[in-house]
mmCIF file of C-alpha atoms in Angstrom:
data_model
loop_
_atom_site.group_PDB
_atom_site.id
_atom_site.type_symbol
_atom_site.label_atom_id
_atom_site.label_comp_id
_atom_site.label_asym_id
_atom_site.label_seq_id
_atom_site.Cartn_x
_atom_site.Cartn_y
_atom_site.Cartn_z
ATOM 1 C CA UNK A 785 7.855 13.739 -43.293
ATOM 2 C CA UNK A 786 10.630 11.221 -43.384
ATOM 3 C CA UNK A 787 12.379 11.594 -39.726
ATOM 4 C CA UNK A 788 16.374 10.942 -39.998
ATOM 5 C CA UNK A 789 18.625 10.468 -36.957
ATOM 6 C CA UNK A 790 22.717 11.465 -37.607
ATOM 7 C CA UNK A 791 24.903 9.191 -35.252
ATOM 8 C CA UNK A 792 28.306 9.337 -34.717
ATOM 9 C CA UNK A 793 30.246 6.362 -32.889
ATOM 10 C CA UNK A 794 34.073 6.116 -33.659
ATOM 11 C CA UNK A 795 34.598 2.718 -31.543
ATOM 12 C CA UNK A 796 33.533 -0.718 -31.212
ATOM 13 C CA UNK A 797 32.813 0.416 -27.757
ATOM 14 C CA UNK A 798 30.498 3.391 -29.171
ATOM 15 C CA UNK A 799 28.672 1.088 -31.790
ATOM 16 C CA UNK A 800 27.604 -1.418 -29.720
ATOM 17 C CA UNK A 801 25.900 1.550 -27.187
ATOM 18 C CA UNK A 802 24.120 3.280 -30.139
ATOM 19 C CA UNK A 803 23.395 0.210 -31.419
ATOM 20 C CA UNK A 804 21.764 -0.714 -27.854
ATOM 21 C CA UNK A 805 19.416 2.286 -28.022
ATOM 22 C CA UNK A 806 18.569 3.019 -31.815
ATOM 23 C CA UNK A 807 17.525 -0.794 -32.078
ATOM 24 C CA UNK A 808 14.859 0.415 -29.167
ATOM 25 C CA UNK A 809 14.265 3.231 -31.245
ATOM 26 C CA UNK A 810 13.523 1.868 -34.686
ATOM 27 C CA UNK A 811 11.100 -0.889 -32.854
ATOM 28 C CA UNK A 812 8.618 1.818 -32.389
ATOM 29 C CA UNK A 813 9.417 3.754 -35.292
ATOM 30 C CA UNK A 814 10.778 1.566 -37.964
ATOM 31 C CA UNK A 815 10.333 4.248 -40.794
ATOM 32 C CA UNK A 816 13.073 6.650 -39.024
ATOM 33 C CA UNK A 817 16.433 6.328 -41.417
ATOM 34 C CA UNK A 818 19.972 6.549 -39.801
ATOM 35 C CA UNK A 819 23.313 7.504 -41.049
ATOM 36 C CA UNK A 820 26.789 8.469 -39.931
ATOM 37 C CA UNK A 821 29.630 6.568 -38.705
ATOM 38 C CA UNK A 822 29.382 3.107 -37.215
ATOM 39 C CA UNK A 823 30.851 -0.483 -36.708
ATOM 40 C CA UNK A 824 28.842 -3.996 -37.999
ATOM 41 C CA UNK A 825 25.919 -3.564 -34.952
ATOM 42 C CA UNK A 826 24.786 -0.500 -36.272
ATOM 43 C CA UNK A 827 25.006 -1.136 -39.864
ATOM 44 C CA UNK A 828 22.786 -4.396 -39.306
ATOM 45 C CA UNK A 829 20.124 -2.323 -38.232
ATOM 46 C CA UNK A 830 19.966 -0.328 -41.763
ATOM 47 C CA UNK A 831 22.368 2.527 -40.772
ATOM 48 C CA UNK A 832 23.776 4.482 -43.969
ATOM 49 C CA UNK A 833 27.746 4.345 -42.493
ATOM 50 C CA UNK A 834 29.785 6.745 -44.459
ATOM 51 C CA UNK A 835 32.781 5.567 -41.996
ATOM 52 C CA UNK A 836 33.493 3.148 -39.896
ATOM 53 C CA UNK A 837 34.974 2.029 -36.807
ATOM 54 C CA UNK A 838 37.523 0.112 -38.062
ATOM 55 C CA UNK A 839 38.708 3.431 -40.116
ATOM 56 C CA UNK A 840 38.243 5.487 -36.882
ATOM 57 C CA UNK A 841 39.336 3.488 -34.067
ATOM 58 C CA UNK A 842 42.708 5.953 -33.679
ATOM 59 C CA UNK A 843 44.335 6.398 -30.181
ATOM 60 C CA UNK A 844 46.826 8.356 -28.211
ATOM 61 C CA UNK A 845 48.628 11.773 -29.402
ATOM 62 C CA UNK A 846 50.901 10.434 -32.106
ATOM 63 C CA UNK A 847 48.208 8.420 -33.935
ATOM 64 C CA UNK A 848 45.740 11.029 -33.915
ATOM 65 C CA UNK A 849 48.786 13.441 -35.493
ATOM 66 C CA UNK A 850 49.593 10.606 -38.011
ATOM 67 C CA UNK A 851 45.833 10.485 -39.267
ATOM 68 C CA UNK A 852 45.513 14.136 -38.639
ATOM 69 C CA UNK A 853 44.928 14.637 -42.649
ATOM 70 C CA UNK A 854 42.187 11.535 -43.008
ATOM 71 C CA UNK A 855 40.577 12.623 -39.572
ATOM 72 C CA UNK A 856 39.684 16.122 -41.135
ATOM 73 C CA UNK A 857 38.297 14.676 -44.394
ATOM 74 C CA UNK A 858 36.091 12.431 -42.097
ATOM 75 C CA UNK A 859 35.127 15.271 -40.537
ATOM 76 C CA UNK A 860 34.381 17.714 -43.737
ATOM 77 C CA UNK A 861 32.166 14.573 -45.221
ATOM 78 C CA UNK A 862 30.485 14.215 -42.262
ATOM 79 C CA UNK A 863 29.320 18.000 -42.209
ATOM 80 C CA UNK A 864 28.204 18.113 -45.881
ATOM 81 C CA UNK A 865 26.195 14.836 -45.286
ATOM 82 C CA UNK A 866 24.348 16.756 -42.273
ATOM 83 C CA UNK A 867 23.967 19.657 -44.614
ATOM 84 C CA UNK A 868 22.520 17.365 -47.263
ATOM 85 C CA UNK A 869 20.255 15.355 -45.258
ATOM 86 C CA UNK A 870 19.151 17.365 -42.443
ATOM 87 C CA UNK A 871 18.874 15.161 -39.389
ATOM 88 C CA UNK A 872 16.206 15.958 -37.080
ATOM 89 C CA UNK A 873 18.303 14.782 -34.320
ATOM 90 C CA UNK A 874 21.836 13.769 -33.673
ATOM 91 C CA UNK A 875 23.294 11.120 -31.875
ATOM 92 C CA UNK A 876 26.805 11.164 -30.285
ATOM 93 C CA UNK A 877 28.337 8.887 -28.820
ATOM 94 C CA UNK A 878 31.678 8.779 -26.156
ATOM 95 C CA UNK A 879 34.607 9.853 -28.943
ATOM 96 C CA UNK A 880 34.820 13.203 -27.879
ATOM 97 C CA UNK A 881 37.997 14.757 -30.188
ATOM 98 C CA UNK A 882 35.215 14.554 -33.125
ATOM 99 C CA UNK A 883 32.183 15.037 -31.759
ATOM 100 C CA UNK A 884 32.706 17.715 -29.998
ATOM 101 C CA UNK A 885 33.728 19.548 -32.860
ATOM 102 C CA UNK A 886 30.703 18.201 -34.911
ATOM 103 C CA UNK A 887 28.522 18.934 -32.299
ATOM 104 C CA UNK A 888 29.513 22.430 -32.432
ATOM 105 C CA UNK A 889 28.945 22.603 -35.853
ATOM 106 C CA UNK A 890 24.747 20.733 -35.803
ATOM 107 C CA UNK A 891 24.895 23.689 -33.189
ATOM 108 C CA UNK A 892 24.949 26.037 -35.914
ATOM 109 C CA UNK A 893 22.963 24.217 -38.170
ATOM 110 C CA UNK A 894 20.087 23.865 -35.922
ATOM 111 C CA UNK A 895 20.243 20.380 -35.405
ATOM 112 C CA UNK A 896 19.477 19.102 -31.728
ATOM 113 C CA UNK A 897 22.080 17.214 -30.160
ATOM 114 C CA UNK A 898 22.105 14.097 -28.156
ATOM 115 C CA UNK A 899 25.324 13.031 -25.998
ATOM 116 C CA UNK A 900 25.566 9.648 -25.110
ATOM 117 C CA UNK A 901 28.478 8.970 -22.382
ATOM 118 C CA UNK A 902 30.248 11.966 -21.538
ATOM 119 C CA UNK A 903 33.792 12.721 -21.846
ATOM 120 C CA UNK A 904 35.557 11.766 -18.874
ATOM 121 C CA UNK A 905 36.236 15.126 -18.009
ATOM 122 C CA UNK A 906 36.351 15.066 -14.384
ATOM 123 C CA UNK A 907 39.469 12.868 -14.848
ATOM 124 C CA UNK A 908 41.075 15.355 -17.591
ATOM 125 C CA UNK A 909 40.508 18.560 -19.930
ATOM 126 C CA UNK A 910 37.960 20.131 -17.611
ATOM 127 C CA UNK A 911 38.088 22.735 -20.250
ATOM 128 C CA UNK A 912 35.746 20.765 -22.524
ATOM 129 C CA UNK A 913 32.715 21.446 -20.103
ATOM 130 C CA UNK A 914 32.206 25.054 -21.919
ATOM 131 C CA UNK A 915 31.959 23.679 -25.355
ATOM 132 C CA UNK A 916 29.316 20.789 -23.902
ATOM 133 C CA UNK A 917 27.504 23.513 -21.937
ATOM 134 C CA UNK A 918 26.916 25.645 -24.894
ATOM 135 C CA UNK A 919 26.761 23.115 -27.866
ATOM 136 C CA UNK A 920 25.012 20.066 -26.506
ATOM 137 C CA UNK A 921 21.131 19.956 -25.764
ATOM 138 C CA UNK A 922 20.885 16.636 -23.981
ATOM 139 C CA UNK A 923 23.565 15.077 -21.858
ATOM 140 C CA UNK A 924 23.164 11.639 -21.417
ATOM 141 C CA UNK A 925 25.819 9.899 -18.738
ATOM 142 C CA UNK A 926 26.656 6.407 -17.398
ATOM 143 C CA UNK A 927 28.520 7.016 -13.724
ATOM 144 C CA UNK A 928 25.460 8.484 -11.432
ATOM 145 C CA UNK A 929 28.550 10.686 -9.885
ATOM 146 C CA UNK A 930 28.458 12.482 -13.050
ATOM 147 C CA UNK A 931 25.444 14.047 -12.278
ATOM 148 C CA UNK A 932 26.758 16.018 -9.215
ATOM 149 C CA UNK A 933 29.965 16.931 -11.040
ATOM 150 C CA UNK A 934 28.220 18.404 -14.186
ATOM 151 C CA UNK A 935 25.277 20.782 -12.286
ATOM 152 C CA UNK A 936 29.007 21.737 -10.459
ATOM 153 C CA UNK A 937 29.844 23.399 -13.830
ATOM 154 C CA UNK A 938 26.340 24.526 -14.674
ATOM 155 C CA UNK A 939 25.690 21.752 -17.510
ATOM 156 C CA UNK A 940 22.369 19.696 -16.510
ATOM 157 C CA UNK A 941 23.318 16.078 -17.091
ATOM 158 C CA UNK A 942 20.768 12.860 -17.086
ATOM 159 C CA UNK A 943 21.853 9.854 -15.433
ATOM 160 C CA UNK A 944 20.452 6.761 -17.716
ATOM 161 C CA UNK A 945 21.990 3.758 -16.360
ATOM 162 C CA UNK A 946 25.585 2.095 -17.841
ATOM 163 C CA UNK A 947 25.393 0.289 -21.367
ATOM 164 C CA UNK A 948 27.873 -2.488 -20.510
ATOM 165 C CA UNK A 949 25.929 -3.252 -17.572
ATOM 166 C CA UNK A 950 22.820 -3.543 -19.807
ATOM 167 C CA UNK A 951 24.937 -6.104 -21.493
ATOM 168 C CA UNK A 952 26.297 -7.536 -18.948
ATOM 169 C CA UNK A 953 22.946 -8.336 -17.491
ATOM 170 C CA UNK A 954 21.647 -10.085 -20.816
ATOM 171 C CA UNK A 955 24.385 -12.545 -20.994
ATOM 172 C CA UNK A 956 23.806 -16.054 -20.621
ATOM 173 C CA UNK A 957 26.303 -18.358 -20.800
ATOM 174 C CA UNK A 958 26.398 -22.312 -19.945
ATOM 175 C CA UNK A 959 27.591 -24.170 -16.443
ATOM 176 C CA UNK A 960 31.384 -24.153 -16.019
ATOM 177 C CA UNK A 961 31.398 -27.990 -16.391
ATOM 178 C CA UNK A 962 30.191 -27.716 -19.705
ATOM 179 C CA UNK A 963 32.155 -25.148 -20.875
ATOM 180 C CA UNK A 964 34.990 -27.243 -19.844
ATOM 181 C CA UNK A 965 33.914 -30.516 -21.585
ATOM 182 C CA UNK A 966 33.055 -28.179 -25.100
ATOM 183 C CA UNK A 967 37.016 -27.123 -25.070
ATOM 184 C CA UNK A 968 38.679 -30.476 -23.387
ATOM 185 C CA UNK A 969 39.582 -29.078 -20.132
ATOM 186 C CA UNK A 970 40.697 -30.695 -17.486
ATOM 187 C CA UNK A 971 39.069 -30.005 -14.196
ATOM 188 C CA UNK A 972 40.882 -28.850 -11.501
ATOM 189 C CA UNK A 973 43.332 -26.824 -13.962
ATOM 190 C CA UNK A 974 43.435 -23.122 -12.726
ATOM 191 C CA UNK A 975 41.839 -21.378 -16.175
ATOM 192 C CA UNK A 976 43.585 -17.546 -16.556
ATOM 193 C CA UNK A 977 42.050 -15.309 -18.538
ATOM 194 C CA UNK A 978 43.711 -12.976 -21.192
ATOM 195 C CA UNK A 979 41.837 -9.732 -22.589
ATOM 196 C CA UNK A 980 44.423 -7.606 -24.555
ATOM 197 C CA UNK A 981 42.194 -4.658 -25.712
ATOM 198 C CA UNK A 982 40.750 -3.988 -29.136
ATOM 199 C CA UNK A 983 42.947 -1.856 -30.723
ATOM 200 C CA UNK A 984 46.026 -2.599 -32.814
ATOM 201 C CA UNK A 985 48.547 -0.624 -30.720
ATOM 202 C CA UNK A 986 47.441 -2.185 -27.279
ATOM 203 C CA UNK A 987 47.910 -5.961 -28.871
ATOM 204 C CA UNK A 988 51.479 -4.827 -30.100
ATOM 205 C CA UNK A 989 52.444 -3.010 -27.103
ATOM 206 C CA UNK A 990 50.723 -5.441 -24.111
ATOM 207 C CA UNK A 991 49.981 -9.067 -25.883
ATOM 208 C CA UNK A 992 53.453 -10.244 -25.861
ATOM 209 C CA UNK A 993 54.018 -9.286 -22.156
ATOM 210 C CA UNK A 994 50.485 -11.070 -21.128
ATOM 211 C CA UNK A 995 52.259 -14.108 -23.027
ATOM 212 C CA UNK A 996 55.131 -14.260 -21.283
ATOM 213 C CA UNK A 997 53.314 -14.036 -18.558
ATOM 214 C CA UNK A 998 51.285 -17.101 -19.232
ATOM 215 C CA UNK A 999 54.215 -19.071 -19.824
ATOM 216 C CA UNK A 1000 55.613 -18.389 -16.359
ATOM 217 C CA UNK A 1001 52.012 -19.054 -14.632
ATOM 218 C CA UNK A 1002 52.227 -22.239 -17.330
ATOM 219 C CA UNK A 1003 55.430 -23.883 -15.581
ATOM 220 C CA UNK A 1004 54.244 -22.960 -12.020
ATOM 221 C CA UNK A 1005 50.739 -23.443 -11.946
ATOM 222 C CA UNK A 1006 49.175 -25.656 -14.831
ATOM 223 C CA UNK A 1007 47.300 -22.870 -15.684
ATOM 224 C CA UNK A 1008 45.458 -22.760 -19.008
ATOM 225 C CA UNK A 1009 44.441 -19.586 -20.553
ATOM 226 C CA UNK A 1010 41.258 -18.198 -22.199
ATOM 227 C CA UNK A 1011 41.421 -15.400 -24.602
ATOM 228 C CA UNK A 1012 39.347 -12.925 -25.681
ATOM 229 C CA UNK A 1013 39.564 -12.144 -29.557
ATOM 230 C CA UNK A 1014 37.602 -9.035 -30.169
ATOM 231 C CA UNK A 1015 35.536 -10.199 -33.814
ATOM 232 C CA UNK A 1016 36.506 -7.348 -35.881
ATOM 233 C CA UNK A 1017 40.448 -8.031 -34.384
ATOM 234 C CA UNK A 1018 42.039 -10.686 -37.028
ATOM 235 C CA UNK A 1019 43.264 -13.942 -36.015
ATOM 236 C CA UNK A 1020 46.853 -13.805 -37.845
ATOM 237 C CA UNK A 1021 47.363 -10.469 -35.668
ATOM 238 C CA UNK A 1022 47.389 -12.481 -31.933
ATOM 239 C CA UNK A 1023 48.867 -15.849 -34.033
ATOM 240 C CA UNK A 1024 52.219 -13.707 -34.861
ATOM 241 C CA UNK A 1025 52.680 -12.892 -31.476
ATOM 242 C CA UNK A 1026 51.737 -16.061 -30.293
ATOM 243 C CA UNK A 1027 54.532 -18.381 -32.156
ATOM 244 C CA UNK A 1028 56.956 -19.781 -30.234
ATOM 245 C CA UNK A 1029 55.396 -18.857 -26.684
ATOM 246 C CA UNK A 1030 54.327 -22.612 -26.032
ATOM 247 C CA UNK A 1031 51.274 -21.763 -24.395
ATOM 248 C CA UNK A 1032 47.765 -23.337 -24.815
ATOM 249 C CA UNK A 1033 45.493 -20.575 -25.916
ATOM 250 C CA UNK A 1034 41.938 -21.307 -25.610
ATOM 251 C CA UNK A 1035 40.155 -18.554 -27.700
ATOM 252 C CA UNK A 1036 36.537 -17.721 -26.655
ATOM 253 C CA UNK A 1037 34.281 -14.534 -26.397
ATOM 254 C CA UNK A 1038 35.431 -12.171 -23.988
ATOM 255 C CA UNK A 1039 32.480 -12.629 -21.937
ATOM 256 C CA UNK A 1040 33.365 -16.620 -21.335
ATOM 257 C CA UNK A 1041 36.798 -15.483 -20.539
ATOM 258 C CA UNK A 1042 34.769 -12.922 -17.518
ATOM 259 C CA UNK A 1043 32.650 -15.705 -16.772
ATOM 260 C CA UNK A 1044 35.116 -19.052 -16.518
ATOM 261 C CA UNK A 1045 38.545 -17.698 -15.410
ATOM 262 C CA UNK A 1046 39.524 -17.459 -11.746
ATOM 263 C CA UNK A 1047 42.020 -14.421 -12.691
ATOM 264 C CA UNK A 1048 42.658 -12.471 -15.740
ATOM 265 C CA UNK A 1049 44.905 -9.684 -17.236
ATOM 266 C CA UNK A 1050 42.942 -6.753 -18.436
ATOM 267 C CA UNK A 1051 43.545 -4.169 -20.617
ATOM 268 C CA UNK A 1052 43.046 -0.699 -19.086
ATOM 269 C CA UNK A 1053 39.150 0.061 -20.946
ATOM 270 C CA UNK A 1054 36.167 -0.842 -21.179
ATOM 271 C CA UNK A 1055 37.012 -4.519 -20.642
ATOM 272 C CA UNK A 1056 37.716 -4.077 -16.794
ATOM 273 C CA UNK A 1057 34.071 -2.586 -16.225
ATOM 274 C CA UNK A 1058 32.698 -5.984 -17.772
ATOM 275 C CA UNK A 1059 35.223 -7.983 -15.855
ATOM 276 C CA UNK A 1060 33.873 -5.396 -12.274
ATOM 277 C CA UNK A 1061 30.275 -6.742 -13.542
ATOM 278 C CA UNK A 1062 31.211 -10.359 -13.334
ATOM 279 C CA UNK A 1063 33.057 -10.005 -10.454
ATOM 280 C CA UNK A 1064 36.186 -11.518 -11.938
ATOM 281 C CA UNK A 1065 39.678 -10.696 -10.073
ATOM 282 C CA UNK A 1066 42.272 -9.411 -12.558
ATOM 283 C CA UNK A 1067 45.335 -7.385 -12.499
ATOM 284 C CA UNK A 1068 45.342 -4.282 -14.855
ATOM 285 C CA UNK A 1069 47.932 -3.513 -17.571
ATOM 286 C CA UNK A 1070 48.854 -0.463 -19.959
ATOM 287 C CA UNK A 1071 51.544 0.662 -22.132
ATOM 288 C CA UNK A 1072 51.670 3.252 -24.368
ATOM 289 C CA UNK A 1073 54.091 5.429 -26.013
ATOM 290 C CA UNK A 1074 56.512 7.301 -23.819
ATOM 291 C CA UNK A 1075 55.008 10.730 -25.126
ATOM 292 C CA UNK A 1076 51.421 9.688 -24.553
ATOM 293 C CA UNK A 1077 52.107 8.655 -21.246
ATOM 294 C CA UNK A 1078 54.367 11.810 -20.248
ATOM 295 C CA UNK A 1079 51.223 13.546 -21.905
ATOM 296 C CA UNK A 1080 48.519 11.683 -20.596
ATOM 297 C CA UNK A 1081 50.727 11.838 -16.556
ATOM 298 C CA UNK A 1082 50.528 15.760 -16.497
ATOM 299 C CA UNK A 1083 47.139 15.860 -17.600
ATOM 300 C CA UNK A 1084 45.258 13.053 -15.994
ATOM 301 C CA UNK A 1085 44.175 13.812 -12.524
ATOM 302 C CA UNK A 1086 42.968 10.319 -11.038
ATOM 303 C CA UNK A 1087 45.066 8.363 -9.094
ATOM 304 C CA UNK A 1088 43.381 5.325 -11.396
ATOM 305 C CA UNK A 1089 43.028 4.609 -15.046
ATOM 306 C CA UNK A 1090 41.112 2.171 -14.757
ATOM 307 C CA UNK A 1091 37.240 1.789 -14.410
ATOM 308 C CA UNK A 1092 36.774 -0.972 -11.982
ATOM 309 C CA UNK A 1093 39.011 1.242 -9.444
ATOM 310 C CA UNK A 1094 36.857 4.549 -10.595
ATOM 311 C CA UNK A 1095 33.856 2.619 -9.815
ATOM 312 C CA UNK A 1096 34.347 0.747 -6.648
ATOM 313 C CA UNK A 1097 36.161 3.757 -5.210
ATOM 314 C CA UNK A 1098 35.197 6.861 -6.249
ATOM 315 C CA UNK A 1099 36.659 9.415 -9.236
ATOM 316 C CA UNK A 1100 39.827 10.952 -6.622
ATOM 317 C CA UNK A 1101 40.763 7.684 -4.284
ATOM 318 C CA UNK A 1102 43.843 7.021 -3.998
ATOM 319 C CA UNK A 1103 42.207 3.200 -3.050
ATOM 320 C CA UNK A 1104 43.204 0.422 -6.045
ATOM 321 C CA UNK A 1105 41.197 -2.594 -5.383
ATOM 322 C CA UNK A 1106 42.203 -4.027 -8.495
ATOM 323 C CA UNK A 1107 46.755 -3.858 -8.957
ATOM 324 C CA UNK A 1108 46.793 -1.557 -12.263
ATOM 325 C CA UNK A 1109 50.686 -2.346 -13.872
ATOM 326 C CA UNK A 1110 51.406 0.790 -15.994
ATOM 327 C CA UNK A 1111 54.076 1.280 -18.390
ATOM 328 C CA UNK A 1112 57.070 -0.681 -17.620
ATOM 329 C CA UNK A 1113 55.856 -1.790 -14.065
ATOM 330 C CA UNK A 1114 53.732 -4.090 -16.628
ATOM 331 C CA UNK A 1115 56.431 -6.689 -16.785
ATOM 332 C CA UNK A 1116 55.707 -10.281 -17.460
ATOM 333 C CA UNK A 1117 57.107 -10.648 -14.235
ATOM 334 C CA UNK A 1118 55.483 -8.328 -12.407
ATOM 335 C CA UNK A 1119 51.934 -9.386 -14.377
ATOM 336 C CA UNK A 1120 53.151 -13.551 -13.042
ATOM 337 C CA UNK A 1121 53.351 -12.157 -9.864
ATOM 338 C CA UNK A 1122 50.092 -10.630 -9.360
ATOM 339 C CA UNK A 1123 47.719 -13.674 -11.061
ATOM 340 C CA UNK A 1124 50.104 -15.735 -9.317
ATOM 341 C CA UNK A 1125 49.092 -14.152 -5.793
ATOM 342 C CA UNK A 1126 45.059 -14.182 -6.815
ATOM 343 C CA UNK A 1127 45.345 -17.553 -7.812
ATOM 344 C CA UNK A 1128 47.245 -18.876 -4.801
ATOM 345 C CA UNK A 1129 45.438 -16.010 -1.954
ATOM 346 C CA UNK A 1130 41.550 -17.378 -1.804
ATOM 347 C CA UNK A 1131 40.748 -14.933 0.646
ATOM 348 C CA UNK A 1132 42.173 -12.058 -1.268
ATOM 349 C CA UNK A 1133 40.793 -12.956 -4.400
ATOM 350 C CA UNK A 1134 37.093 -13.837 -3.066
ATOM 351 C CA UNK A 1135 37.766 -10.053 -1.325
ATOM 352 C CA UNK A 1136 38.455 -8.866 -4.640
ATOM 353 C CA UNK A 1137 35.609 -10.219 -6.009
ATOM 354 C CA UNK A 1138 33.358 -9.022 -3.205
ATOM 355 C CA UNK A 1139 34.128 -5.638 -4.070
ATOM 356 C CA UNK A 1140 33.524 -6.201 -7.627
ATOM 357 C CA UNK A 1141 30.114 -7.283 -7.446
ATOM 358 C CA UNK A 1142 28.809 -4.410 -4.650
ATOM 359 C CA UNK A 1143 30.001 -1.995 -7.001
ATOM 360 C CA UNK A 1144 28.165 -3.385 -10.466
ATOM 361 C CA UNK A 1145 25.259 -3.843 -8.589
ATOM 362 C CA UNK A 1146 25.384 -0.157 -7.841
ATOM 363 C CA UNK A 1147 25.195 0.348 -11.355
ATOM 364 C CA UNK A 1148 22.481 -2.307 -12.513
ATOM 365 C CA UNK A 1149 19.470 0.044 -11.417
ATOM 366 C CA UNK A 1150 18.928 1.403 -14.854
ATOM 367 C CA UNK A 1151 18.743 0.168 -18.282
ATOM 368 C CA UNK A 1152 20.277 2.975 -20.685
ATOM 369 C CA UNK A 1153 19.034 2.031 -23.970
ATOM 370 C CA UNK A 1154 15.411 2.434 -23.707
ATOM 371 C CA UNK A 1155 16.273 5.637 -21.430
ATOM 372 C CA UNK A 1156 17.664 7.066 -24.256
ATOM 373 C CA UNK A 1157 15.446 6.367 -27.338
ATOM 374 C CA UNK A 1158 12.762 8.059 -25.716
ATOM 375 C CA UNK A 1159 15.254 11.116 -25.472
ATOM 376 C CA UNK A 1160 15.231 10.836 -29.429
ATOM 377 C CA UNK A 1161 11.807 9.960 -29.887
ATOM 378 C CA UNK A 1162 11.431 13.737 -27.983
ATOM 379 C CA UNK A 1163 13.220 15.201 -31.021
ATOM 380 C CA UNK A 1164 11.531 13.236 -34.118
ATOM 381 C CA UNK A 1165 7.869 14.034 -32.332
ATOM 382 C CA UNK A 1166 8.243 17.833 -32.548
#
């Protein structure tokens, strides 16, 4: 009997981690057939994507009431698919809005379900942890603390090791020298990296202040700057921001920007737990709208948003090893200020650093992706 997996991953983020373990999985059981929601990594491997990240990739309160309408067709396609096909396990990864609420309904039809990284609910709706407790069978998380916190609330959780570690760990990338002779670089010039998320509304709301920015470190160090493109991101979208700013804009991967740059400006994300890994020292932006953030201030109950903090210090430390510039505190001046003091401070940003690197090593233990395959392989052998 034909064995089908249902996976659901609403991000680039989420794509690239199911991605990570269903390529494991297929290796030893390349007849299994996938389908569900997915970006380019998992449709390369054969999946059947009736959406895809690019159509998902919504964030903060007013975009998810915008979409509100397309969101629940997603969501009624997605459940007459499972009814159709009858997966004999299901995949979910991170994105919790939606899967919770479709992992509530494989619940009822019968169909085991796999969570892969947890909602971040020690940081906000604690609530959450009775729908996980009674709809999910497996719980699969990336942070060991999450372990402690989940058999807190009853909910048995397995601690598999953290994807972009994983990643992080494969990456190899030529000498510094040569990376500087590929893009004409002059030694000696301080090279500042710029990683301005992923999504649409962070480029709108926090490119233009990283570009200022540059142009200020420009005039008063030298500085050139490497940026990060995310693939699926268009080029026109950072090129009409860029106009008239006067800066040189080397665009690379954003794992030679973590690699070559003595200092960078992160996007709150994902991105500054693969900067932690490579030990790069960065200052931390974020805006959002004003009702997300009056939203996301009386619900939130870390003292950080951002993940190389989280990590280094723990979940409730007030500690910030890495400055995080929120809101309007994200100022090109105040953004200047900070590179300006890594770039000029060796001991504080070799400190930084330090820190950075005890804390990914913490995390480099496990590898997650063959961890969880054999989770699934559990479910297609019965």
């Amino acid at each position: 009997m034909n064995k089908t997996v249902f996976v659901l991953a609403g991000e680039v983020s989420g794509d690239l981690h199911a991605s990570g373990a269903l390529a494991e999985l297929l290796r030893d059981k390349p007849d299994v057939t996938v389908f569900g929601t997915g970006g380019q990594k998992l449709g390369a491997l054969g999946a059947d994507l009736l959406y895809t990240v690019d159509q998902l990739s919504v964030m903060g309160f007013g975009e998810v009431l915008r979409h509100a309408f397309f969101l629940r067709r997603v969501i009624r396609d997605l459940k007459r698919a499972i009814v159709d096909r009858k997966p004999s396990v299901a995949l979910l990864v991170d994105y919790p809005a939606m899967n919770l609420i479709m992992a509530k309904f494989l619940h009822e039809q019968g169909v085991p379900v796999v969570y892969y990284i947890s909602p971040k609910v020690w940081a906000w709706k604690e609530g959450r942890v009775r729908k996980m407790r009674r709809y999910i069978d497996r719980l699969l998380v990336i942070f060991d603390f999450e372990v402690e916190f989940f058999l807190r609330h009853g909910v048995q959780a397995d601690y598999v090791g953290n994807p972009v570690v994983e990643e992080v760990k494969a990456v190899r990338l030529p000498p510094r020298a040569e990376f500087l002779r590929r893009h004409g670089i002059e030694e000696g010039r301080p090279l500042v990296g710029l990683l301005p998320g992923s999504r649409k509304q962070e480029l709108e709301r926090i490119f233009p202040a990283m570009l200022e920015a540059a142009a200020r470190l420009e005039r008063t160090h030298g500085a050139v700057f490497l940026l990060g493109r995310a693939p699926h991101v268009s080029r026109e979208l950072f090129s009409r921001h860029a106009e008239g700013v006067g800066v040189r804009l080397v665009e690379c991967s954003a794992y030679e920007v973590m690699q070559y740059s003595d200092a960078a400006m992160v996007t709150s994300g994902t991105a500054t737990l693969e900067a932690l890994c490579f030990g790069l020292p960065m200052v931390v932006v974020y805006r959002t709208s004003s009702l997300n953030y009056l939203i996301g201030r009386m619900v939130v109950k870390l003292h950080s948003i951002s993940l190389a903090n989280i990590v280094t210090n723990g979940i409730f430390s007030t500690k910030q090893t890495v400055r995080e510039l929120l809101q309007d505190d994200a100022s090109p001046e105040a953004i200047s200020a900070e590179v300006s003091r890594l770039l000029d401070d060796g001991a504080a940003r070799e400190g930084m650093r330090t820190a950075l690197l005890e804390a990914g090593g913490r995390l480099a233990a496990s590898s997650p992706s063959p961890a969880v395959a054999a989770v699934l392989q559990e479910y297609l052998t019965c």
